[in-house]
Short mmCIF file of the C-alpha atoms (twelve columns), coordinates in Angstrom:
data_MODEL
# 
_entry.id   MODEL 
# 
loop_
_atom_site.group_PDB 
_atom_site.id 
_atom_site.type_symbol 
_atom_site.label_atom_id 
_atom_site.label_alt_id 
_atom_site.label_comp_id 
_atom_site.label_asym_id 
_atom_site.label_seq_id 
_atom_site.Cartn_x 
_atom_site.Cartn_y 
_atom_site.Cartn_z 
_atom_site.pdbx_PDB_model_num 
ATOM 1   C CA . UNK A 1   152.385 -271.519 -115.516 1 
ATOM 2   C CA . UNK A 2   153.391 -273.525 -112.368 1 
ATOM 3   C CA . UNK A 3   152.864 -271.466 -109.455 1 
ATOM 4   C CA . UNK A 4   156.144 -271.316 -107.033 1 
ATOM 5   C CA . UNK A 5   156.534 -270.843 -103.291 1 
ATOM 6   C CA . UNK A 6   159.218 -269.714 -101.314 1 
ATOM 7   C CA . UNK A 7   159.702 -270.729 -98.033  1 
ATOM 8   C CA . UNK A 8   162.819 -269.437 -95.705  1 
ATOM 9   C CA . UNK A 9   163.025 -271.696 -92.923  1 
ATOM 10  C CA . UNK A 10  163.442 -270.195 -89.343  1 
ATOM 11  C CA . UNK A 11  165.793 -270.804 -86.883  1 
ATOM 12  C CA . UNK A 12  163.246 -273.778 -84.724  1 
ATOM 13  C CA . UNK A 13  163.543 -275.864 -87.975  1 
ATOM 14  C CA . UNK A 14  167.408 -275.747 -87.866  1 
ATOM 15  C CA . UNK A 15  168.465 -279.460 -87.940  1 
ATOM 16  C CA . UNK A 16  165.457 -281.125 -88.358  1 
ATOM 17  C CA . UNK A 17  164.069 -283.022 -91.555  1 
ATOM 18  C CA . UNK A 18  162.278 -281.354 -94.009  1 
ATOM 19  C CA . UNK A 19  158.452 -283.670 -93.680  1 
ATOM 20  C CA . UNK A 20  157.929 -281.610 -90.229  1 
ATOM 21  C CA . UNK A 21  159.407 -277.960 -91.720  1 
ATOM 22  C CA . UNK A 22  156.552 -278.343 -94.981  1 
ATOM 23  C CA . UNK A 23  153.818 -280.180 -92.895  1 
ATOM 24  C CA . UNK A 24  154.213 -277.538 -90.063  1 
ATOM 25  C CA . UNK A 25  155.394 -274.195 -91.206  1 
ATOM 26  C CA . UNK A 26  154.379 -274.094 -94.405  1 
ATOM 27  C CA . UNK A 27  150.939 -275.801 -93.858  1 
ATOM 28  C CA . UNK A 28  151.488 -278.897 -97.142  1 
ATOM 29  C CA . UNK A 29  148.639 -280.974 -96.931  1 
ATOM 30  C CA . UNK A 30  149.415 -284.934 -96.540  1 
ATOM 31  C CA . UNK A 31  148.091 -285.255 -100.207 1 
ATOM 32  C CA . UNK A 32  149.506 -282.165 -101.552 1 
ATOM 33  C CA . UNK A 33  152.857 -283.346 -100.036 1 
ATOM 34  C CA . UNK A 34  152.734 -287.137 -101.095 1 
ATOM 35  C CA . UNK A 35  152.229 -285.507 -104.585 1 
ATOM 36  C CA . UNK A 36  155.033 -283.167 -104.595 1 
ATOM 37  C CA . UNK A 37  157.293 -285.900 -103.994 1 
ATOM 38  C CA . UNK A 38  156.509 -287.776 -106.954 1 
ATOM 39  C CA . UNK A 39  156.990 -284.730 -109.022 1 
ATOM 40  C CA . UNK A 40  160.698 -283.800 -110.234 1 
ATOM 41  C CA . UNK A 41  161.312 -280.585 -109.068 1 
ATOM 42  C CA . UNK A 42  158.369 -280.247 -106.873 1 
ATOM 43  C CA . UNK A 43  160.406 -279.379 -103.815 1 
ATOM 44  C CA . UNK A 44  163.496 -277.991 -104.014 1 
ATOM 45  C CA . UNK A 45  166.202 -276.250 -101.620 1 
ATOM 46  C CA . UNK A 46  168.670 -274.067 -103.436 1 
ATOM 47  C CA . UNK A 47  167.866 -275.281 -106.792 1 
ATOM 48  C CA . UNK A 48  168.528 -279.429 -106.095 1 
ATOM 49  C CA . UNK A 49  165.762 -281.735 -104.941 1 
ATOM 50  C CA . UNK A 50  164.642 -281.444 -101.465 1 
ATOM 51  C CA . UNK A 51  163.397 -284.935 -99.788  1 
ATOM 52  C CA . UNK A 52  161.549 -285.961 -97.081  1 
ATOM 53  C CA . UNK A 53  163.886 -286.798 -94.544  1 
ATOM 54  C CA . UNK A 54  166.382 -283.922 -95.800  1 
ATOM 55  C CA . UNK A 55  167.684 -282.302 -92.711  1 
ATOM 56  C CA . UNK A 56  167.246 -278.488 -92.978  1 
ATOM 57  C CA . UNK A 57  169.233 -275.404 -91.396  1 
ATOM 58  C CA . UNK A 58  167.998 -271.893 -90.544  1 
ATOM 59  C CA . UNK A 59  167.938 -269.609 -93.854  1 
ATOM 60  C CA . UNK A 60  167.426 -272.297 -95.634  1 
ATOM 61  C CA . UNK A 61  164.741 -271.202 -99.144  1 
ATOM 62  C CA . UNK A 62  162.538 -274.007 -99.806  1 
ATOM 63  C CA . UNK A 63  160.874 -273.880 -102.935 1 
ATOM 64  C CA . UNK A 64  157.689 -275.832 -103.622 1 
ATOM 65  C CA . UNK A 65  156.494 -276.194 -107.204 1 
ATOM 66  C CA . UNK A 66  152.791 -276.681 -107.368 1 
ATOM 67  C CA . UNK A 67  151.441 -278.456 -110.687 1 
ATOM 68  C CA . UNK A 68  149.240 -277.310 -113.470 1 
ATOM 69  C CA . UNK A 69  145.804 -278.212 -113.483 1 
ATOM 70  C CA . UNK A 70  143.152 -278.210 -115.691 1 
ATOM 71  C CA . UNK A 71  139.832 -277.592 -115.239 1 
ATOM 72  C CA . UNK A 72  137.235 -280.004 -116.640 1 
ATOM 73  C CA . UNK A 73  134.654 -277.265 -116.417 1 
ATOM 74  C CA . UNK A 74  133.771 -275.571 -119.378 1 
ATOM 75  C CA . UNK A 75  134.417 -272.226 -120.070 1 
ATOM 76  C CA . UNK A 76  132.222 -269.982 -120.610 1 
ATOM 77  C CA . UNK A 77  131.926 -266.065 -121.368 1 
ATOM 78  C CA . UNK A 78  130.120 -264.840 -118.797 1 
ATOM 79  C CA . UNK A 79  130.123 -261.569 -116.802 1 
ATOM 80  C CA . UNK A 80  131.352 -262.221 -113.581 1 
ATOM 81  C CA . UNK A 81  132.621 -259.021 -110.887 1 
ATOM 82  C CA . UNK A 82  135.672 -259.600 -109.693 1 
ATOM 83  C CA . UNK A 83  136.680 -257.768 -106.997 1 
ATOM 84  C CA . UNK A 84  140.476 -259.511 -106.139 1 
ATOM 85  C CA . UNK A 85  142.672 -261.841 -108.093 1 
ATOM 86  C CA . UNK A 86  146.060 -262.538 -107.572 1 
ATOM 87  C CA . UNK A 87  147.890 -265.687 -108.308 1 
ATOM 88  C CA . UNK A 88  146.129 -267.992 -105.274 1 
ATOM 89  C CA . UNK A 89  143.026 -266.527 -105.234 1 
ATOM 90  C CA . UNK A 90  140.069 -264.990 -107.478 1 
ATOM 91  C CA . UNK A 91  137.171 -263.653 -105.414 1 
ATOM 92  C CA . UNK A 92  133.751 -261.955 -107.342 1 
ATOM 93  C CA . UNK A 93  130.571 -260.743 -106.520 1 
ATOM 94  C CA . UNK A 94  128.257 -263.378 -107.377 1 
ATOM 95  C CA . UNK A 95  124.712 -262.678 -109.002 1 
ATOM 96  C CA . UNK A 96  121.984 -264.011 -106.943 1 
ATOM 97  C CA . UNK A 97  121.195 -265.944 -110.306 1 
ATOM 98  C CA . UNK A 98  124.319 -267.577 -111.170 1 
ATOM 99  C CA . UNK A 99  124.347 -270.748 -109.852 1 
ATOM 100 C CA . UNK A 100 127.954 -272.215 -108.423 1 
ATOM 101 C CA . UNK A 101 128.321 -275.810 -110.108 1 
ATOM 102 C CA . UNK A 102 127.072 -277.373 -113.284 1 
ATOM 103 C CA . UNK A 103 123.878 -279.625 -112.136 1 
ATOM 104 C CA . UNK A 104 121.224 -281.342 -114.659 1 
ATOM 105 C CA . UNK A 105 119.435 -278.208 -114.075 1 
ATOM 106 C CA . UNK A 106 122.316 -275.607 -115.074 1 
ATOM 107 C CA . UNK A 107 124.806 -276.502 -117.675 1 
ATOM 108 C CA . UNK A 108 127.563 -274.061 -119.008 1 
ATOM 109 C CA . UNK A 109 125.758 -271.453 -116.919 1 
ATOM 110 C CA . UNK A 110 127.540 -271.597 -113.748 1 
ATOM 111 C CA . UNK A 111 129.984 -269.561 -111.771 1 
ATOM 112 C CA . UNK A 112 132.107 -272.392 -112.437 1 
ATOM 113 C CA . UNK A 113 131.884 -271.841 -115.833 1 
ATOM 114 C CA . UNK A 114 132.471 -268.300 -115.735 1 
ATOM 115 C CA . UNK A 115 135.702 -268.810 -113.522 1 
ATOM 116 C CA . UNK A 116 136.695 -271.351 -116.083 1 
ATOM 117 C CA . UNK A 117 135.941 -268.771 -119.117 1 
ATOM 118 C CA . UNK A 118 137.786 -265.470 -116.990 1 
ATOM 119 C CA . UNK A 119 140.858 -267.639 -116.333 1 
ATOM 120 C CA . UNK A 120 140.754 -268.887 -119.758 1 
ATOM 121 C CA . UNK A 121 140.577 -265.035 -121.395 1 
ATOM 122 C CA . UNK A 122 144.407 -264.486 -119.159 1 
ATOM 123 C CA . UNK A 123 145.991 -267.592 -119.973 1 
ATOM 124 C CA . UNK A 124 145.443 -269.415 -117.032 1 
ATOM 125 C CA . UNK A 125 143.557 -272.732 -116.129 1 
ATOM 126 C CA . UNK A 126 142.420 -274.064 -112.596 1 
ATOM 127 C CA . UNK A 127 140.486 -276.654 -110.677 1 
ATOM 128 C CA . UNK A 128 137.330 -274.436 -109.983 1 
ATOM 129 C CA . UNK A 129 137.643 -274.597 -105.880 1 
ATOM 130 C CA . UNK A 130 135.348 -272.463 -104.174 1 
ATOM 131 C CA . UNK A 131 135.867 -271.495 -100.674 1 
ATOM 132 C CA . UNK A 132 132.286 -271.717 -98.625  1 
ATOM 133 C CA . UNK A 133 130.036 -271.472 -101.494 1 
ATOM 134 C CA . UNK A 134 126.681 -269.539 -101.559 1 
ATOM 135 C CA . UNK A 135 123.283 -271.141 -102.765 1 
ATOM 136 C CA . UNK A 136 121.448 -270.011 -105.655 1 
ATOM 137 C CA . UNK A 137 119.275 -266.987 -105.342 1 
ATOM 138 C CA . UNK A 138 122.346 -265.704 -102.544 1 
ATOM 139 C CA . UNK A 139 124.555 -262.868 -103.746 1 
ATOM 140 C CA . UNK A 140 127.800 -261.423 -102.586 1 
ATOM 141 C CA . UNK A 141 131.466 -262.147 -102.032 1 
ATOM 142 C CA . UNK A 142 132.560 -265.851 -103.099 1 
ATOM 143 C CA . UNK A 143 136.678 -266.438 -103.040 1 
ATOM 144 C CA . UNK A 144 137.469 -269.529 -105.003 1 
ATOM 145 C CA . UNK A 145 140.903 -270.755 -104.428 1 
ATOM 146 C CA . UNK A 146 143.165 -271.071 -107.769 1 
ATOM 147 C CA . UNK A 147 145.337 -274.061 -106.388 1 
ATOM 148 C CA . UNK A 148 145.430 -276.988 -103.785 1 
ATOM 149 C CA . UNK A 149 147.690 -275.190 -101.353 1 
ATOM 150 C CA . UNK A 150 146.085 -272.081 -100.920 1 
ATOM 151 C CA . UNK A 151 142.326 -274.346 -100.995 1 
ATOM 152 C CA . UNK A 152 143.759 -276.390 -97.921  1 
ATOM 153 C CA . UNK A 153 145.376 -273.241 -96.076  1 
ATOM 154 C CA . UNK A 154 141.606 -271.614 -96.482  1 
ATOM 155 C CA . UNK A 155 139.251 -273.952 -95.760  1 
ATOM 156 C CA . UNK A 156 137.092 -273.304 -92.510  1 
ATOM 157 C CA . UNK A 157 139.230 -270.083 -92.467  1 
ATOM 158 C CA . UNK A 158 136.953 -267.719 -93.859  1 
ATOM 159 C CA . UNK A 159 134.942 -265.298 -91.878  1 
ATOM 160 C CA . UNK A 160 131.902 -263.889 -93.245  1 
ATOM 161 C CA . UNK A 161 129.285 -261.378 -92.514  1 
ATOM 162 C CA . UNK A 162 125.534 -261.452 -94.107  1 
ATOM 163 C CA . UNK A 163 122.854 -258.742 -95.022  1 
ATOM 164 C CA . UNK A 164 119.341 -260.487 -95.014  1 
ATOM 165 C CA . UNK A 165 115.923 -259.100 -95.421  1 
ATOM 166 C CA . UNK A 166 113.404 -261.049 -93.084  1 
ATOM 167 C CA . UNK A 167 109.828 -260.316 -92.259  1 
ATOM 168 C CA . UNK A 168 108.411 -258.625 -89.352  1 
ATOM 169 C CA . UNK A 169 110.328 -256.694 -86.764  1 
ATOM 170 C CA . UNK A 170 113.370 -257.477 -85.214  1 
ATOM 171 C CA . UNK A 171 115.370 -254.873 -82.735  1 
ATOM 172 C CA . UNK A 172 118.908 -254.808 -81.527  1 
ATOM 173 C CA . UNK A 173 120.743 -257.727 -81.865  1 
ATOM 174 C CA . UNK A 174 120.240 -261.567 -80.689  1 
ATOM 175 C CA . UNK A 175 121.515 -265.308 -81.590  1 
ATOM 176 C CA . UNK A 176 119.723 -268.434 -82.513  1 
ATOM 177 C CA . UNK A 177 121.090 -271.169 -81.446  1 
ATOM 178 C CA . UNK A 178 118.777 -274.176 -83.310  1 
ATOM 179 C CA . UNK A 179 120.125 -277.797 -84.467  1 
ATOM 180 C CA . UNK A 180 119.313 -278.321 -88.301  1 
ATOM 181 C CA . UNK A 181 118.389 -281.520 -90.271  1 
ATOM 182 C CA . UNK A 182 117.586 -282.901 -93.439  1 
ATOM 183 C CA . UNK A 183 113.689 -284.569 -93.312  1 
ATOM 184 C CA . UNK A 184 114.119 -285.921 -96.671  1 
ATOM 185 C CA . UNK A 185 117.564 -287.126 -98.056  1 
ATOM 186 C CA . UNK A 186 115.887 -286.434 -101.086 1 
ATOM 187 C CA . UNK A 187 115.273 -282.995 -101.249 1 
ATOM 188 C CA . UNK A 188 117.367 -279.610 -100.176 1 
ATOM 189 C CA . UNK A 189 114.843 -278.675 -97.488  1 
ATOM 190 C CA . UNK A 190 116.027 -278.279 -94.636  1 
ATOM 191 C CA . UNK A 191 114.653 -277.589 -90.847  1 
ATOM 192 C CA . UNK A 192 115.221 -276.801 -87.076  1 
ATOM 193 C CA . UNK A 193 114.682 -279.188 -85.086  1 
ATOM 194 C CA . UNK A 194 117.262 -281.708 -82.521  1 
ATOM 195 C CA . UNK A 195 116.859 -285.182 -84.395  1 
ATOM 196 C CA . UNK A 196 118.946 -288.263 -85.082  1 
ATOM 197 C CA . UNK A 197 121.599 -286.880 -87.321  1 
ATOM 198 C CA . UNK A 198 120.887 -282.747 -87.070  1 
ATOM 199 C CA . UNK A 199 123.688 -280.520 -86.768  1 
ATOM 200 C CA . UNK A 200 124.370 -277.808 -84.420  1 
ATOM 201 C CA . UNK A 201 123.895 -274.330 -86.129  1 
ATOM 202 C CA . UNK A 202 124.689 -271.043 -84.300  1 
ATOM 203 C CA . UNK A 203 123.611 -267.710 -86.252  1 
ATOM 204 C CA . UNK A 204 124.423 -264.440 -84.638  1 
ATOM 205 C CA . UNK A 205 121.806 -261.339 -85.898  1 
ATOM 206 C CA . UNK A 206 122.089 -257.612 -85.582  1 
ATOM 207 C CA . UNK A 207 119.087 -254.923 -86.803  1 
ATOM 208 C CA . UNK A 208 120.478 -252.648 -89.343  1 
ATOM 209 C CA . UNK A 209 116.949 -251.260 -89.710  1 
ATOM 210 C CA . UNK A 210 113.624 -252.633 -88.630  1 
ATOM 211 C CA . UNK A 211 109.640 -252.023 -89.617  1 
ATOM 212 C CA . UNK A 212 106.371 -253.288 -88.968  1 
ATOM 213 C CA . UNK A 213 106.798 -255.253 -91.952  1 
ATOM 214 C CA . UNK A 214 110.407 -256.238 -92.672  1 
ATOM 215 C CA . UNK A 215 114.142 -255.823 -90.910  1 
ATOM 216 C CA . UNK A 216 116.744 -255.772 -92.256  1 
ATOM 217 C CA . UNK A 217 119.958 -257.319 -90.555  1 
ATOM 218 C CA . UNK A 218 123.862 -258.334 -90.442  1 
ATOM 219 C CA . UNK A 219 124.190 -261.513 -89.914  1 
ATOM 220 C CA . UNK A 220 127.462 -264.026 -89.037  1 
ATOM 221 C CA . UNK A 221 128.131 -267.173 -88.121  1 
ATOM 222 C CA . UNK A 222 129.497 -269.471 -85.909  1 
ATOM 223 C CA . UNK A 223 128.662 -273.000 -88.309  1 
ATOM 224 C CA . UNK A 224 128.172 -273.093 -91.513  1 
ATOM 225 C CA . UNK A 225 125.148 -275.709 -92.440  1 
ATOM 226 C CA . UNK A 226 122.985 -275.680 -95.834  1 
ATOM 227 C CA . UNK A 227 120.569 -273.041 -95.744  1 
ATOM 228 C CA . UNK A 228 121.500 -272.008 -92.268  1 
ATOM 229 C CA . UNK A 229 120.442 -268.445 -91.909  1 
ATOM 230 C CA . UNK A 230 116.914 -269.142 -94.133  1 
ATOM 231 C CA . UNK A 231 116.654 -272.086 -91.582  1 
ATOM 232 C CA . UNK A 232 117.112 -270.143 -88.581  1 
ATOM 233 C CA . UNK A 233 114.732 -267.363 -89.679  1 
ATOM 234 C CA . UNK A 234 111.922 -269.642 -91.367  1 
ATOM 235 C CA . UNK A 235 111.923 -271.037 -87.732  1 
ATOM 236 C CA . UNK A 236 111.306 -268.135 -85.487  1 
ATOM 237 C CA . UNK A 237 108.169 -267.324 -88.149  1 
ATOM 238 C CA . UNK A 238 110.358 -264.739 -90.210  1 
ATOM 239 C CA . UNK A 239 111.647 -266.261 -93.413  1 
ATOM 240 C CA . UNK A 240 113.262 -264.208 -95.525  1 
ATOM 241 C CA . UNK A 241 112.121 -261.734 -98.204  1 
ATOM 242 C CA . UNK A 242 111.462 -263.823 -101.207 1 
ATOM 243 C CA . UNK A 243 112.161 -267.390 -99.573  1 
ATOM 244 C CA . UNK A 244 109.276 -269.360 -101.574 1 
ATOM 245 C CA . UNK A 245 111.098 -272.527 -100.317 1 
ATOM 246 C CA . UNK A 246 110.729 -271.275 -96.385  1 
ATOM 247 C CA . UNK A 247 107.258 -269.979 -96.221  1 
ATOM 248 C CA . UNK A 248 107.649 -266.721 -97.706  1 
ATOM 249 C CA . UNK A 249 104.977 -265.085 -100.766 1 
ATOM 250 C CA . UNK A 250 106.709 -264.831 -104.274 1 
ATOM 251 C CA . UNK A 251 107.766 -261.625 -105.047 1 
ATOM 252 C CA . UNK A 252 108.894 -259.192 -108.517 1 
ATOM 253 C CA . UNK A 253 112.770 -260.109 -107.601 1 
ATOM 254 C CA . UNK A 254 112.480 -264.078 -107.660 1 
ATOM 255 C CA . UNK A 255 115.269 -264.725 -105.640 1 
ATOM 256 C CA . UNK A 256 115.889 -264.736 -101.345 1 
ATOM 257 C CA . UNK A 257 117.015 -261.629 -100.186 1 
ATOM 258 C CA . UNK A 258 120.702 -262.948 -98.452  1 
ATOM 259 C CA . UNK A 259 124.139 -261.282 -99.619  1 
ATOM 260 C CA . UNK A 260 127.045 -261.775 -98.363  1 
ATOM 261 C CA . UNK A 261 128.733 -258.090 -97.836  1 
ATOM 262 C CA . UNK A 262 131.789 -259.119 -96.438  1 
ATOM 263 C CA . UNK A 263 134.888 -261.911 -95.861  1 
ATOM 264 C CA . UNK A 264 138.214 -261.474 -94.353  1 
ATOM 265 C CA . UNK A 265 140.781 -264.591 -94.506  1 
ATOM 266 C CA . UNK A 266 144.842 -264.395 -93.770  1 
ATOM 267 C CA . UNK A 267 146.442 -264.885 -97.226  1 
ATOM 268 C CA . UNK A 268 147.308 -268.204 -97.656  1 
ATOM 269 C CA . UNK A 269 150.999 -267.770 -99.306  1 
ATOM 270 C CA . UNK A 270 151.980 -263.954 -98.260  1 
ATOM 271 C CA . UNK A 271 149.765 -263.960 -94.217  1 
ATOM 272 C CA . UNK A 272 148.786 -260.767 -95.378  1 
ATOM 273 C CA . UNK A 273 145.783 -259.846 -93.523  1 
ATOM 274 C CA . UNK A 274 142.730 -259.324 -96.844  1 
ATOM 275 C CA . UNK A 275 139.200 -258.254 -95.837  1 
ATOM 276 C CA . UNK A 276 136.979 -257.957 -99.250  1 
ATOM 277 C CA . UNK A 277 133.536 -256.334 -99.289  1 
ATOM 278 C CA . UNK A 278 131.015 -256.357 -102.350 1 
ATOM 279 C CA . UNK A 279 127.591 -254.490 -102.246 1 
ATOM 280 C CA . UNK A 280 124.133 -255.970 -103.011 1 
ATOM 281 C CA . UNK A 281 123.111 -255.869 -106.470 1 
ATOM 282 C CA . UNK A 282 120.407 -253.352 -107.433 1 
ATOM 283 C CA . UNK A 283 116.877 -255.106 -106.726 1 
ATOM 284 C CA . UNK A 284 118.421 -255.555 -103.585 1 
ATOM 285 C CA . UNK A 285 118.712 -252.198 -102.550 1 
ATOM 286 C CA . UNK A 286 115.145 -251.214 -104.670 1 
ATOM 287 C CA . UNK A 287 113.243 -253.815 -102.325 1 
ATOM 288 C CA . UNK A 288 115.303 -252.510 -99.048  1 
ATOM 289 C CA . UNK A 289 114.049 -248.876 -100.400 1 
ATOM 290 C CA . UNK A 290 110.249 -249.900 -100.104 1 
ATOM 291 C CA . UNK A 291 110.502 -249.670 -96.390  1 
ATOM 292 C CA . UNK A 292 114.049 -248.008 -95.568  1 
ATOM 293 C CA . UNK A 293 114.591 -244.191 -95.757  1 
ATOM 294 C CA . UNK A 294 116.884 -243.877 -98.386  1 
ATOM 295 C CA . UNK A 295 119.330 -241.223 -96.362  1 
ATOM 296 C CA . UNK A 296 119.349 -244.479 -93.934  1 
ATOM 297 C CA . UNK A 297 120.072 -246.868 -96.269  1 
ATOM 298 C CA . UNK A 298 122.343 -245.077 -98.070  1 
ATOM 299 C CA . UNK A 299 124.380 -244.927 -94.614  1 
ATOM 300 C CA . UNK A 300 123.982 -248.198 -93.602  1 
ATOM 301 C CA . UNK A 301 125.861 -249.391 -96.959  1 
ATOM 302 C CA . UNK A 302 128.149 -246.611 -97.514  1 
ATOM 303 C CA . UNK A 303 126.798 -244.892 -101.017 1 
ATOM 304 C CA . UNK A 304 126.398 -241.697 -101.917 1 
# 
């Protein structure tokens, strides 16, 4: 089904043509809007075609008639957790073993896939569009956006906050502030360091709890680069719990220790204000048990 907005266009728009009412106000992309016009029906204003250079009034309803598209994913029944869905956006909480997209290394079993396969079970059918994705082996809240519009309207919108086990001690709270580059164009390593072509990276930490042997802390960000909070930690000596590819020893879980407990965005069609949390999944919490009292953890992530 074609998914409709409604626009009612406010008294600063009165007279003026419609390109600087949907480019401004109601945040078309460019693309999305060279698109629309090519579409019969795609924007409308009291049920007749609304162009360009239309000249609009105050009250006005603008309706814009996004497209159907269809995913070239495959879907697949897998488990996912969804914790929101609504007709812009689908957000889960992603398994630290569920990759995002289909690679030579992971075909059919990718959240991609599962998107494609939940969507599929309602009816539905849409470009898989994740909003800030999470690596492999990284857990938590991932919003994936269900059309173009509400994709555009989110991107770089998104704030998050991280829970990470690291090793050794860390107390109260403190920011790295370390470029990151790519050694090897080859390979998905990645390291601090201020080089021709690094990026700035800012990572702001807080202790949640902290031992002799491992901390563990709430994390946010100010950039988002590749691997930037294993980066940042690998650096100061402290990878994180699990980390093989930053220096830490294997352990039983087989994945980093990084989940992402919480996002907030404003709604791209209603501005509704939506914060979304998801907790870590269970070896999570068993490994933060080894050197957390479990009254304290059981505080610090709000379960009985």
């Amino acid at each position: 089904m074609n998914r409709k907005l409604e626009f009612t266009v406010p008294e600063e728009y009165e007279g003026k043509k419609a390109f600087y009412f949907l480019r401004g106000c109601a945040g078309i992309s460019a693309r999305a809007l060279s698109s629309l016009k090519r579409v019969d029906g795609g924007i409308t204003r009291g049920g007749e075609t609304l162009r360009t250079i239309d000249r609009l009034h105050a009250g006005d309803i603008v309706t814009v008639t996004l497209p159907v598209e269809t995913e070239t994913v495959e879907p697949m029944d897998i488990n996912i957790d969804v914790i929101y869905e609504d007709a812009d956006l689908l957000a889960v909480n992603k398994s630290p073993f569920l990759a995002m997209h289909p690679t030579h290394n992971h075909q059919g079993d990718t959240l991609a896939n599962a998107v494609a396969g939940h969507l599929q079970s309602e009816g539905k059918s849409a470009v898989f569009r994740c909003v800030g994705r999470l690596d492999k082996g990284t857990s938590g809240v991932v919003v994936c956006a269900l059309n173009r519009y509400a994709a555009a309207r989110l991107s770089g919108n998104i704030n998050k906050r991280y829970v990470a086990v690291v090793r050794g001690r860390f107390e109260g709270s403190g920011t790295i502030n370390k470029p990151i580059y790519r050694p090897d164009p080859m390979k998905t390593l990645r390291v601090c360091g201020d080089m021709p072509g690094s990026e700035s990276a800012v990572t702001h930490w807080e202790s949640l709890y902290s031992s002799d042997e491992y901390s563990l802390l709430s994390l946010t960000l100010e950039t988002g680069r590749t691997h930037q909070i294993r980066v940042h930690f690998a650096s100061m000596g402290a990878p994180l719990a699990g980390d093989t590819m930053y220096g830490a020893p294997e352990n039983e879980i087989g994945h980093h220790l990084l989940h992402c407990a919480e996002c907030g965005f404003i709604h791209p069609a209603s501005g509704e204000e939506i914060r979304l949390s998801a907790p870590p999944p269970q070896d999570f919490l068993d490994f933060c048990r080894s050197f957390i009292p479990a009254d304290v953890l059981a505080k610090i992530f709000n379960y009985a």
